[in-house]
Coordinates of C-alpha atoms in Angstrom, one line a residue:
V1 CA -38.6 20.6 -13.0
W2 CA -35.6 19.3 -11.0
E3 CA -36.0 20.3 -7.3
G4 CA -32.3 20.9 -6.9
K5 CA -32.6 24.1 -9.1
G6 CA -34.5 25.8 -6.3
R7 CA -32.1 24.8 -3.6
F8 CA -29.2 26.2 -5.7
E9 CA -31.0 29.5 -6.3
G10 CA -31.1 30.4 -2.6
L11 CA -27.4 29.6 -2.1
V12 CA -26.4 31.5 -5.3
G13 CA -28.2 34.6 -4.0
K14 CA -26.4 34.6 -0.7
A15 CA -23.0 34.0 -2.3
V16 CA -23.4 36.6 -5.1
D17 CA -24.7 39.2 -2.6
S18 CA -21.7 38.7 -0.4
L19 CA -19.3 39.5 -3.3
M20 CA -21.4 42.4 -4.6
R21 CA -21.3 44.1 -1.2
Q22 CA -17.5 44.0 -1.6
G23 CA -17.8 46.1 -4.8
Y24 CA -17.8 43.5 -7.6
G25 CA -20.4 43.7 -10.4
R26 CA -22.7 40.8 -11.1
E27 CA -21.2 40.4 -14.6
D28 CA -17.8 39.8 -13.0
I29 CA -18.9 36.9 -10.7
L30 CA -18.7 33.3 -11.8
V31 CA -20.8 30.7 -10.0
E32 CA -19.9 27.0 -9.7
Y33 CA -22.5 24.4 -8.6
Y34 CA -21.6 21.2 -6.6
L35 CA -23.4 18.2 -5.3
N36 CA -21.9 15.9 -2.6
M37 CA -23.1 12.5 -3.9
R38 CA -22.8 8.9 -3.0
Y39 CA -24.4 5.5 -3.8
E40 CA -27.1 4.4 -1.4
G41 CA -25.7 2.1 1.2
T42 CA -22.1 3.5 0.9
D43 CA -20.2 6.0 3.0
N44 CA -17.8 7.6 0.5
A45 CA -19.3 10.8 -0.8
I46 CA -17.7 12.5 -3.9
M47 CA -18.0 16.2 -4.6
I48 CA -19.2 16.7 -8.1
L49 CA -18.9 20.0 -10.0
S50 CA -21.3 20.8 -12.8
P51 CA -21.3 23.9 -15.1
S52 CA -25.1 24.3 -14.7
P53 CA -27.8 23.4 -12.2
Q54 CA -30.5 22.9 -14.9
S55 CA -30.4 19.1 -14.9
S56 CA -29.5 16.3 -12.6
D57 CA -28.3 14.1 -15.5
N58 CA -24.9 15.7 -15.8
Y59 CA -24.2 15.2 -12.1
A60 CA -25.1 11.5 -12.2
T61 CA -22.9 10.9 -15.3
A62 CA -20.0 12.8 -13.8
F63 CA -20.4 11.0 -10.4
K64 CA -20.4 7.5 -12.0
S65 CA -17.4 8.4 -14.1
H66 CA -15.5 9.7 -11.1
Y67 CA -16.5 6.7 -8.9
Q68 CA -15.3 4.3 -11.6
R69 CA -12.0 6.1 -11.9
E70 CA -11.5 6.2 -8.1
F71 CA -12.7 2.8 -7.1
G72 CA -12.2 0.8 -10.3
F73 CA -15.8 -0.7 -10.3
D74 CA -19.4 0.3 -10.6
L75 CA -22.5 -0.4 -8.6
P76 CA -25.2 -0.7 -11.3
N77 CA -28.8 0.0 -10.6
R78 CA -27.9 1.5 -7.2
P79 CA -29.8 4.8 -6.4
L80 CA -27.7 7.9 -6.0
L81 CA -28.1 10.1 -2.8
V82 CA -27.2 13.7 -2.4
D83 CA -25.8 14.6 1.0
D84 CA -25.6 18.4 0.4
Y85 CA -25.7 21.2 -2.2
R86 CA -22.9 23.7 -2.4
V87 CA -22.2 26.8 -4.6
R88 CA -18.9 28.7 -5.0
A89 CA -19.0 32.3 -6.2
L90 CA -15.7 33.8 -7.3
V91 CA -14.3 36.6 -9.3
P92 CA -11.7 35.3 -11.7
G93 CA -8.4 37.2 -12.0
K94 CA -7.4 38.6 -15.3
T95 CA -5.2 36.4 -17.5
P96 CA -1.9 38.1 -18.2
P97 CA -1.1 38.7 -21.8
P98 CA 1.2 36.1 -23.5
S99 CA 4.9 36.8 -23.5
P100 CA 6.3 38.1 -26.8
P101 CA 8.4 35.5 -28.6
A102 CA 12.1 35.5 -28.1
P103 CA 14.2 37.1 -30.9
L104 CA 15.4 34.4 -33.3
R105 CA 19.1 34.8 -32.5
N106 CA 20.0 31.2 -32.1
D107 CA 23.3 32.3 -30.5
V108 CA 25.0 29.4 -28.7
A109 CA 26.0 30.9 -25.4
T110 CA 29.6 30.9 -24.3
P111 CA 30.2 29.0 -21.0
L112 CA 32.0 30.4 -18.0
S113 CA 33.7 27.1 -17.2
H114 CA 33.3 23.4 -17.3
T115 CA 32.6 20.7 -14.7
K116 CA 31.9 17.0 -14.2
I117 CA 28.3 15.8 -13.7
Y118 CA 26.9 12.3 -13.3
G119 CA 23.9 11.5 -15.6
A120 CA 22.1 8.5 -17.0
E121 CA 25.2 7.5 -19.0
G122 CA 27.7 8.1 -16.2
W123 CA 30.2 10.9 -15.7
M124 CA 30.3 13.6 -18.4
T125 CA 31.7 17.1 -18.9
A126 CA 29.1 19.9 -18.7
N127 CA 29.3 23.6 -19.6
V128 CA 28.6 26.0 -16.8
F129 CA 26.6 29.3 -17.3
R130 CA 25.4 32.1 -15.1
M131 CA 21.7 32.9 -15.7
G132 CA 22.3 36.6 -15.5
D133 CA 24.7 36.5 -18.4
L134 CA 22.2 34.9 -20.8
E135 CA 20.2 37.1 -23.1
A136 CA 16.9 36.5 -24.8
G137 CA 17.2 34.1 -27.7
M138 CA 20.4 32.5 -26.6
V139 CA 20.7 28.7 -26.8
V140 CA 22.2 26.4 -24.2
N141 CA 22.8 22.8 -25.3
G142 CA 23.1 20.0 -22.9
P143 CA 24.8 18.7 -20.9
S144 CA 25.0 22.1 -19.1
V145 CA 24.6 23.6 -15.7
I146 CA 22.9 27.0 -15.4
I147 CA 23.4 28.8 -12.0
Q148 CA 20.7 31.2 -10.7
E149 CA 20.7 33.1 -7.4
I150 CA 18.3 30.7 -5.7
S151 CA 18.6 27.5 -7.8
T152 CA 20.7 25.4 -10.2
I153 CA 19.3 24.1 -13.5
V154 CA 20.7 21.0 -15.2
V155 CA 20.1 20.8 -19.0
E156 CA 20.6 17.1 -19.7
R157 CA 22.4 15.6 -22.7
G158 CA 20.0 15.5 -25.7
C159 CA 18.2 18.6 -24.5
R160 CA 18.3 22.3 -25.5
A161 CA 17.4 25.4 -23.5
V162 CA 16.3 28.7 -25.1
V163 CA 16.1 31.9 -23.1
T164 CA 12.7 33.6 -23.6
A165 CA 11.9 37.3 -23.7
D166 CA 10.8 37.2 -20.1
G167 CA 14.1 35.6 -19.0
D168 CA 12.7 32.1 -18.5
L169 CA 14.1 29.0 -20.0
D170 CA 12.2 26.9 -22.6
I171 CA 13.8 23.4 -22.5
T172 CA 13.0 20.9 -25.2
I173 CA 14.2 17.3 -25.8
V174 CA 16.1 17.2 -29.1
D175 CA 17.3 13.6 -28.9
A176 CA 14.9 11.5 -26.8
A177 CA 17.1 8.5 -26.7
M178 CA 20.1 10.5 -25.4
G179 CA 17.9 12.4 -23.0
A180 CA 16.5 9.2 -21.4
G181 CA 19.9 7.6 -21.1
Q182 CA 18.4 4.2 -22.4
E183 CA 16.3 3.8 -25.4
K184 CA 12.7 2.9 -24.7
D185 CA 11.6 -0.7 -25.4
G186 CA 10.1 -0.4 -28.9
G187 CA 10.4 -4.2 -29.3
S188 CA 14.2 -4.2 -29.1
D189 CA 15.8 -7.4 -27.7
A190 CA 18.9 -5.4 -26.4
A191 CA 19.6 -6.2 -22.8
I192 CA 19.0 -3.5 -20.2
K193 CA 22.1 -2.6 -18.2
E194 CA 21.7 -2.1 -14.5
D195 CA 22.5 1.5 -13.5
P196 CA 23.0 2.2 -9.8
I197 CA 21.3 5.6 -9.9
Q198 CA 18.3 4.2 -11.8
L199 CA 18.2 1.3 -9.4
S200 CA 17.8 3.7 -6.5
I201 CA 15.2 5.7 -8.5
F202 CA 13.1 2.6 -9.3
S203 CA 13.3 1.4 -5.7
H204 CA 11.8 4.6 -4.5
R205 CA 9.3 4.8 -7.4
F206 CA 8.0 1.3 -6.6
M207 CA 7.8 2.0 -2.9
G208 CA 6.2 5.4 -3.6
I209 CA 3.4 3.7 -5.5
A210 CA 2.8 1.3 -2.5
E211 CA 2.8 4.3 -0.2
Q212 CA 0.3 6.2 -2.3
M213 CA -1.9 3.1 -2.3
G214 CA -1.8 3.3 1.5
R215 CA -2.8 7.0 1.5
T216 CA -5.7 6.2 -0.7
L217 CA -6.8 3.4 1.6
A218 CA -6.6 5.5 4.7
R219 CA -8.6 8.3 2.9
T220 CA -11.4 6.2 1.5
S221 CA -11.9 3.7 4.4
I222 CA -14.3 4.4 7.3
S223 CA -13.4 1.9 10.1
V224 CA -11.2 2.9 13.0
N225 CA -8.9 0.0 12.5
I226 CA -7.9 1.0 9.0
K227 CA -8.5 4.8 8.9
E228 CA -7.1 5.7 12.3
R229 CA -4.9 2.8 13.5
L230 CA -3.5 2.3 9.9
D231 CA -3.7 -1.5 10.4
F232 CA -3.1 -2.3 6.8
S233 CA -0.4 -3.0 4.2
C234 CA 0.0 -2.3 0.5
A235 CA 2.5 -3.8 -1.9
L236 CA 3.4 -4.5 -5.5
F237 CA 4.0 -8.0 -6.9
G238 CA 5.5 -9.3 -10.2
P239 CA 3.4 -11.3 -12.7
D240 CA 4.5 -14.5 -10.9
G241 CA 3.2 -13.1 -7.5
G242 CA 6.7 -12.4 -6.1
L243 CA 7.0 -9.3 -3.8
V244 CA 8.5 -6.4 -5.6
A245 CA 8.1 -3.5 -3.1
N246 CA 6.0 -2.6 -0.1
A247 CA 5.3 0.5 1.9
P248 CA 6.6 0.4 5.5
H249 CA 3.3 -0.7 6.9
I250 CA 2.7 -3.9 8.9
P251 CA 5.7 -6.4 8.9
V252 CA 3.6 -9.4 9.7
H253 CA 1.6 -8.9 6.5
L254 CA 4.6 -8.8 4.2
G255 CA 5.8 -12.3 3.6
A256 CA 2.2 -13.5 4.0
M257 CA 0.9 -11.3 1.2
Q258 CA 3.3 -12.8 -1.3
S259 CA 2.0 -16.3 -0.3
A260 CA -1.6 -15.0 -0.8
V261 CA -1.0 -13.5 -4.2
R262 CA 0.8 -16.6 -5.5
F263 CA -2.0 -18.9 -4.2
Q264 CA -4.6 -16.9 -6.1
V265 CA -2.5 -17.1 -9.3
R266 CA -2.2 -20.9 -9.0
Y267 CA -5.9 -21.3 -7.9
W268 CA -7.5 -19.4 -10.8
N269 CA -5.2 -20.7 -13.4
E270 CA -5.0 -24.4 -12.3
E271 CA -5.4 -26.7 -15.2
G272 CA -8.2 -29.3 -15.3
M273 CA -10.3 -27.4 -12.6
D274 CA -12.6 -25.6 -15.1
R275 CA -12.0 -22.3 -13.5
E276 CA -12.4 -19.0 -15.4
G277 CA -8.9 -17.6 -14.9
I278 CA -8.1 -14.0 -14.0
Q279 CA -9.7 -11.5 -16.4
E280 CA -9.3 -7.8 -16.8
G281 CA -11.9 -6.1 -14.5
D282 CA -11.5 -8.9 -11.8
V283 CA -10.5 -8.2 -8.2
L284 CA -9.7 -11.2 -6.0
V285 CA -10.2 -11.5 -2.2
S286 CA -9.1 -14.1 0.4
N287 CA -8.2 -14.4 4.1
H288 CA -7.7 -18.2 4.8
P289 CA -4.5 -18.5 6.8
Q290 CA -3.6 -22.1 6.1
L291 CA -4.9 -22.6 2.6
A292 CA -4.6 -19.1 0.9
G293 CA -1.5 -17.5 2.4
G294 CA -3.4 -15.4 5.0
S295 CA -2.2 -14.4 8.4
H296 CA -5.4 -14.6 10.4
L297 CA -9.0 -14.3 9.4
P298 CA -9.6 -10.6 10.2
D299 CA -6.8 -9.7 7.8
I300 CA -8.6 -9.6 4.4
T301 CA -6.4 -9.4 1.3
V302 CA -7.7 -7.7 -1.9
I303 CA -5.6 -8.4 -5.0
T304 CA -6.0 -6.7 -8.4
P305 CA -4.1 -7.8 -11.6
V306 CA -2.5 -5.0 -13.6
F307 CA -3.1 -5.6 -17.4
L308 CA -1.4 -4.1 -20.4
N309 CA -2.4 -5.2 -23.9
G310 CA -4.2 -8.2 -22.5
E311 CA -1.3 -9.5 -20.4
I312 CA -0.8 -9.3 -16.6
I313 CA 2.3 -7.3 -16.0
F314 CA 2.0 -6.8 -12.2
F315 CA -0.3 -7.5 -9.2
V316 CA -1.2 -4.9 -6.6
A317 CA -2.6 -5.9 -3.2
S318 CA -3.8 -4.4 0.0
R319 CA -4.4 -6.3 3.3
G320 CA -6.5 -4.7 6.0
H321 CA -7.5 -5.8 9.5
H322 CA -11.3 -5.7 9.7
A323 CA -12.5 -5.2 13.2
D324 CA -15.1 -7.9 12.9
I325 CA -15.8 -10.7 10.5
G326 CA -18.0 -12.8 12.7
G327 CA -17.1 -15.7 15.0
I328 CA -17.9 -16.6 18.5
A329 CA -16.7 -13.3 20.1
P330 CA -17.0 -9.6 19.1
G331 CA -13.8 -8.3 17.4
S332 CA -13.2 -11.7 15.7
M333 CA -10.2 -12.3 18.1
P334 CA -11.8 -14.8 20.5
P335 CA -9.3 -15.6 23.3
H336 CA -10.7 -19.1 23.7
S337 CA -11.1 -20.3 20.1
T338 CA -10.1 -23.9 19.4
S339 CA -10.9 -24.1 15.7
L340 CA -10.7 -21.8 12.7
Q341 CA -14.5 -21.6 12.3
D342 CA -14.7 -20.0 15.8
E343 CA -12.8 -17.0 14.4
G344 CA -15.1 -15.8 11.7
A345 CA -15.7 -15.9 7.9
M346 CA -13.3 -17.9 5.8
I347 CA -12.5 -16.9 2.2
V348 CA -10.2 -19.2 0.2
A349 CA -10.8 -17.6 -3.3
F350 CA -13.6 -15.2 -4.4
K351 CA -13.9 -12.5 -7.1
L352 CA -14.8 -9.4 -5.2
V353 CA -15.2 -7.5 -8.4
K354 CA -16.1 -9.5 -11.6
G355 CA -16.0 -7.8 -15.0
G356 CA -15.9 -4.4 -13.3
V357 CA -18.9 -5.0 -11.1
F358 CA -18.7 -5.2 -7.3
Q359 CA -20.1 -8.5 -6.1
E360 CA -21.8 -7.2 -3.0
D361 CA -24.4 -10.0 -2.6
G362 CA -21.7 -12.7 -2.8
I363 CA -19.3 -11.2 -0.3
T364 CA -22.2 -10.4 2.0
E365 CA -23.2 -14.0 2.0
I366 CA -19.7 -15.1 2.9
L367 CA -19.2 -12.6 5.7
M368 CA -22.6 -13.6 7.3
S369 CA -22.1 -17.4 6.8
P370 CA -20.6 -18.1 10.3
G371 CA -24.0 -17.2 11.7
K372 CA -25.3 -20.5 10.3
L373 CA -23.2 -22.4 12.8
T374 CA -24.3 -23.2 16.4
N375 CA -23.2 -20.5 18.9
N376 CA -21.5 -18.6 16.1
F377 CA -22.2 -15.2 14.4
G378 CA -21.8 -13.5 11.1
T379 CA -20.0 -10.2 10.9
R380 CA -21.4 -7.6 13.4
N381 CA -20.6 -4.6 11.2
L382 CA -21.3 -5.5 7.6
R383 CA -21.4 -1.8 6.6
D384 CA -17.8 -1.2 7.7
N385 CA -16.7 -4.4 6.0
L386 CA -18.2 -3.5 2.7
S387 CA -16.9 0.1 2.8
D388 CA -13.4 -0.9 3.7
L389 CA -13.3 -3.6 1.0
K390 CA -14.3 -1.0 -1.5
A391 CA -11.6 1.3 -0.1
Q392 CA -9.1 -1.6 -0.6
V393 CA -10.2 -1.9 -4.2
A394 CA -9.8 1.9 -4.6
A395 CA -6.3 1.7 -3.2
N396 CA -5.3 -1.0 -5.6
N397 CA -6.8 1.0 -8.5
S398 CA -4.6 4.0 -7.6
G399 CA -1.6 1.6 -7.7
I400 CA -2.6 0.4 -11.2
H401 CA -2.8 4.0 -12.5
L402 CA 0.6 4.8 -11.1
L403 CA 2.2 1.6 -12.6
H404 CA 0.7 2.4 -16.0
Q405 CA 2.3 5.9 -15.8
L406 CA 5.6 4.3 -14.8
V407 CA 5.5 1.9 -17.8
Q408 CA 4.5 4.7 -20.1
E409 CA 7.4 6.8 -18.9
Y410 CA 10.1 4.2 -19.2
S411 CA 8.6 1.2 -21.1
L412 CA 7.6 -2.2 -19.8
K413 CA 10.9 -3.7 -20.6
I414 CA 12.9 -1.3 -18.5
V415 CA 10.4 -1.4 -15.6
H416 CA 10.4 -5.2 -15.5
S417 CA 14.2 -5.2 -15.8
Y418 CA 14.6 -2.9 -12.8
M419 CA 12.0 -5.0 -10.9
T420 CA 14.4 -7.9 -11.3
F421 CA 17.5 -5.9 -10.5
I422 CA 15.9 -4.7 -7.2
Q423 CA 15.1 -8.2 -6.2
Q424 CA 18.5 -9.4 -7.1
N425 CA 20.0 -6.5 -5.1
A426 CA 18.1 -7.5 -2.0
E427 CA 19.2 -11.1 -2.5
I428 CA 22.9 -10.1 -2.7
A429 CA 22.6 -7.9 0.4
V430 CA 21.1 -10.8 2.4
R431 CA 23.7 -13.3 1.2
R432 CA 26.4 -10.8 2.2
M433 CA 25.0 -10.4 5.7
L434 CA 24.7 -14.2 6.1
T435 CA 28.3 -14.7 4.9
Q436 CA 29.6 -12.1 7.2
F437 CA 27.8 -13.7 10.2
Q438 CA 29.1 -17.1 9.2
K439 CA 32.7 -15.9 9.1
K440 CA 32.4 -14.4 12.6
H441 CA 30.2 -17.0 14.4
G442 CA 30.4 -20.2 12.3
T443 CA 28.1 -22.0 9.9
R444 CA 25.5 -22.9 12.6
A445 CA 23.3 -20.8 14.8
H446 CA 20.7 -22.0 17.2
A447 CA 18.0 -20.5 19.5
I448 CA 15.0 -21.7 21.4
D449 CA 12.3 -19.9 23.4
Y450 CA 9.1 -21.1 25.0
M451 CA 5.5 -19.9 24.9
D452 CA 3.6 -19.4 28.2
D453 CA 2.2 -23.0 28.0
G454 CA 5.7 -24.4 27.6
S455 CA 5.5 -25.0 23.8
P456 CA 9.0 -24.5 22.4
I457 CA 9.9 -22.5 19.3
E458 CA 13.2 -23.9 18.2
L459 CA 15.3 -22.7 15.3
T460 CA 18.6 -24.0 13.8
I461 CA 20.2 -21.9 11.1
T462 CA 22.8 -23.5 8.8
I463 CA 24.7 -21.2 6.5
S464 CA 26.8 -22.3 3.5
S465 CA 30.2 -20.8 3.5
S466 CA 30.5 -21.0 -0.2
S467 CA 27.1 -19.7 -1.5
G468 CA 25.7 -17.8 1.4
N469 CA 22.5 -19.9 1.3
A470 CA 20.9 -20.6 4.7
T471 CA 18.4 -23.2 5.9
F472 CA 16.0 -22.1 8.7
D473 CA 15.0 -25.4 10.3
F474 CA 12.2 -25.1 12.9
T475 CA 12.4 -28.8 13.8
G476 CA 11.9 -29.1 17.5
T477 CA 9.1 -26.6 17.6
G478 CA 6.2 -27.9 19.7
H479 CA 3.0 -29.5 18.4
Q480 CA 0.0 -27.5 17.3
V481 CA -2.2 -26.7 20.3
L482 CA -5.9 -26.8 21.0
A483 CA -5.8 -23.1 21.4
N484 CA -5.4 -20.2 19.0
H485 CA -1.7 -19.3 19.1
N486 CA -0.9 -21.6 16.2
A487 CA 0.6 -19.7 13.4
P488 CA 0.3 -20.5 9.6
P489 CA 3.6 -20.8 7.7
A490 CA 3.1 -17.4 6.0
V491 CA 3.4 -15.7 9.4
T492 CA 6.8 -17.4 9.9
Y493 CA 7.9 -16.3 6.4
S494 CA 6.9 -12.7 7.4
A495 CA 8.8 -12.9 10.7
V496 CA 11.9 -14.2 9.0
I497 CA 11.9 -11.7 6.1
Y498 CA 11.3 -8.8 8.5
S499 CA 14.2 -10.0 10.7
L500 CA 16.6 -10.4 7.7
R501 CA 15.7 -6.9 6.5
C502 CA 16.5 -5.5 10.0
L503 CA 19.9 -7.4 10.0
V504 CA 21.0 -6.1 6.6
G505 CA 23.0 -2.9 6.8
D506 CA 22.2 -1.7 3.3
D507 CA 19.2 0.4 2.4
I508 CA 17.2 -2.1 0.4
P509 CA 13.5 -2.5 -0.2
L510 CA 11.9 -5.5 1.4
N511 CA 11.0 -7.9 -1.3
Q512 CA 11.1 -11.6 -2.3
G513 CA 14.9 -11.3 -3.0
C514 CA 15.4 -11.2 0.8
L515 CA 14.2 -14.8 1.0
A516 CA 15.9 -16.1 -2.1
P517 CA 18.9 -17.5 -0.2
V518 CA 16.7 -19.1 2.5
T519 CA 15.2 -22.6 2.6
F520 CA 12.5 -23.3 5.2
I521 CA 11.9 -26.5 7.1
I522 CA 8.7 -26.3 9.2
P523 CA 7.4 -29.7 10.2
E524 CA 3.7 -30.2 9.7
R525 CA 1.2 -30.3 12.6
T526 CA 3.5 -28.1 14.7
L527 CA 2.8 -24.7 16.2
L528 CA 4.2 -23.0 13.0
N529 CA 2.5 -25.3 10.5
P530 CA -0.8 -26.4 11.9
S531 CA -3.7 -28.2 10.2
D532 CA -6.2 -26.4 7.9
D533 CA -8.8 -26.2 10.6
A534 CA -6.6 -25.1 13.6
A535 CA -7.4 -21.9 15.4
V536 CA -4.7 -19.3 14.5
V537 CA -6.0 -15.8 15.4
G538 CA -3.5 -15.4 18.2
G539 CA -0.6 -16.8 16.2
N540 CA -0.6 -13.7 14.0
V541 CA -0.3 -11.3 17.0
L542 CA 1.5 -13.4 19.6
T543 CA 3.5 -16.2 18.0
S544 CA 4.8 -14.0 15.2
Q545 CA 6.5 -11.8 17.8
R546 CA 8.1 -14.8 19.5
V547 CA 9.4 -16.1 16.1
V548 CA 11.1 -12.7 15.5
D549 CA 12.6 -12.9 19.0
V550 CA 14.0 -16.4 18.3
V551 CA 15.5 -15.3 14.9
L552 CA 17.1 -12.2 16.3
R553 CA 18.4 -14.3 19.3
A554 CA 20.0 -16.8 16.9
F555 CA 21.8 -14.0 15.1
R556 CA 22.8 -12.4 18.5
A557 CA 21.2 -9.2 17.4
C558 CA 19.3 -7.9 20.4
A559 CA 17.2 -8.7 23.5
A560 CA 13.7 -10.0 23.1
S561 CA 10.6 -7.7 22.9
Q562 CA 7.5 -8.2 25.1
G563 CA 6.7 -11.1 22.7
C564 CA 3.2 -10.1 21.9
M565 CA 1.2 -7.3 20.2
N566 CA -0.7 -6.9 23.4
N567 CA -4.3 -7.1 22.1
V568 CA -7.5 -5.9 23.7
T569 CA -10.9 -6.6 22.2
F570 CA -14.5 -6.1 23.3
G571 CA -18.0 -5.5 21.9
D572 CA -21.5 -6.9 21.7
E573 CA -23.9 -8.0 18.9
R574 CA -23.8 -4.5 17.3
F575 CA -20.0 -3.7 17.2
G576 CA -16.6 -5.1 17.8
Y577 CA -13.5 -3.2 18.9
Y578 CA -9.9 -4.3 18.5
E579 CA -6.7 -2.7 19.5
T580 CA -3.0 -3.4 19.8
I581 CA -1.7 -1.5 22.8
A582 CA 2.1 -2.0 22.4
G583 CA 4.6 -3.1 24.9
G584 CA 8.4 -3.2 25.3
A585 CA 11.3 -3.3 22.9
G586 CA 14.5 -5.1 23.7
A587 CA 17.9 -3.5 24.1
G588 CA 20.8 -4.0 21.7
P589 CA 24.3 -2.9 20.9
G590 CA 24.3 0.9 21.3
W591 CA 20.7 1.4 22.4
E592 CA 18.5 0.8 25.5
G593 CA 15.2 -1.0 25.7
R594 CA 12.0 1.0 25.4
S595 CA 8.6 0.7 27.1
G596 CA 5.2 1.4 25.6
V597 CA 6.1 1.2 21.9
H598 CA 4.9 -0.9 19.0
T599 CA 7.7 -3.4 18.0
H600 CA 8.6 -5.8 15.2
C601 CA 5.5 -7.3 13.5
T602 CA 2.9 -4.8 14.6
N603 CA 3.9 -1.1 13.7
T604 CA 0.3 0.2 13.9
R605 CA -0.9 3.3 15.6
I606 CA -3.0 3.1 18.8
T607 CA -6.5 4.7 18.6
D608 CA -6.6 8.3 19.9
P609 CA -8.8 8.6 23.0
E610 CA -10.9 11.2 21.1
I611 CA -11.6 8.8 18.2
L612 CA -12.3 5.9 20.6
E613 CA -14.9 7.8 22.5
R614 CA -16.5 9.4 19.4
R615 CA -16.8 6.1 17.4
Y616 CA -17.6 3.7 20.2
P617 CA -20.0 3.7 23.3
V618 CA -16.9 4.0 25.6
V619 CA -15.5 6.4 28.1
L620 CA -11.7 6.1 28.6
R621 CA -10.9 6.7 32.3
R622 CA -7.2 6.1 32.3
F623 CA -4.4 5.1 30.0
E624 CA -0.9 4.7 31.4
L625 CA 2.1 2.3 31.6
R626 CA 1.6 -0.4 34.3
E627 CA 4.4 -0.3 36.8
G628 CA 6.3 -3.6 37.2

């Protein structure tokens, strides 16, 4: 006999008695049974509803199905734990009787007037009706506008509305092709024409998918860094790895994530290397800054291919800052690191999920590997790492579901066409901005700034007056240093793409089109293109901000920021804490500078004092702006 049955019986008795004391009969009361379940060794519990408490099998089956749907992988042979039992007693309301059918009049209503409306096929003339004048059974053919007291209803072309007996409207699509504005794919080779309204719609749909991925990641993660500070980014990429759209998360991640996705595509499909390629059910992970398009080692990128009919149609990716991944200091942000191995675990390419199975042993070995080195340590909080990686996979999985829905709604041909249109639109906007700057200030712009150790960051921008192309030449930048404020090229790409997006006056999504007119020259073995083993943990949070300041200075846009994300980190062998505590924002045309705000490449929250003291062995005595 399953022991859970007895636990439920006591809870059912209390819940039912409470309703019966309110005057309800036992026969009117419906009871629902819930288990709050999770896999052993994980932190994300899922509430499972079962119609009966008689057996535990139905709960286990439902949990595994829900977990697979939520996270996109399974943990086979892992015991299931029950955190708590719950019951819900309720008295269902009576279902209203169905409405009588409308009389079969089929009268086409007479419009009050006519007006112009803009639809999928451009401007068209529409009939105008007042809802109060329409009787049951009347028919309104689109395009039409029906005015109610509190709303306006548009019946699109190719649709028909019938007034029901209750006075509601039953709208059906009579001609699907006319109602959609453009015929769905169906294998047709006809070119898709760019429509400005649809362009805006797709821009927001793509960005909305990335934002929903971020909400899933914040909800399913457990670390303070990701759940509370929101130190993560989510984005969509084309089948070639080019950035399509991102949510407004962390700017320093954006250009770097495109580099990371494209590296994985090349790596797993490289000919002659006997690699297995990217298969459906695989999820890729990496963090190496110089080799794999990372920003710094604590930023771990999880990449999932989106398959349709056996072909990759998109990639979705999430990058999260893990508070500790090993290294010589807690928090994996050692201020005195001189080589990359000092800063934690390095992942060039690994399949975090393979064939739908989470590879926990393999990723654990990688995260603990720095401990094999002298005076070095593996991750100090493996449990948080694993939970947050699973949350990143879940975030990607939510993006896959939404992309499949988008393709089902419009067709793959239309979705891919508007992906291209959005990137082209961003490219046109950046070229326009560069051309306007060139006409006002000339074809050459130059700026230089210096790190605290005297290392220069020098930038010369040359703009073509005919094409609007620009060369960003960082020749003159100082040599790489035996410290950790070297920055991999992906960080420079992120800083430039962010700066260009800020300079563009149009409302465009940030994507690879922003960098299409730009050619980079970043000499090797310099501060912005160091060797593979150079320490870079500070380059992501310090040098990135200085690069933005130099770019904006070259464009004469605004004063410099504080030039750093202002990081603080501490911990011991059991935990690592990391925080960006903000600084100052520079003034510009029409606005004053600000103190104590996150600027440019950071854009995270700061941890609430209540969260800090609850999650860490810390008491916060004082938090304030430092005068002077």
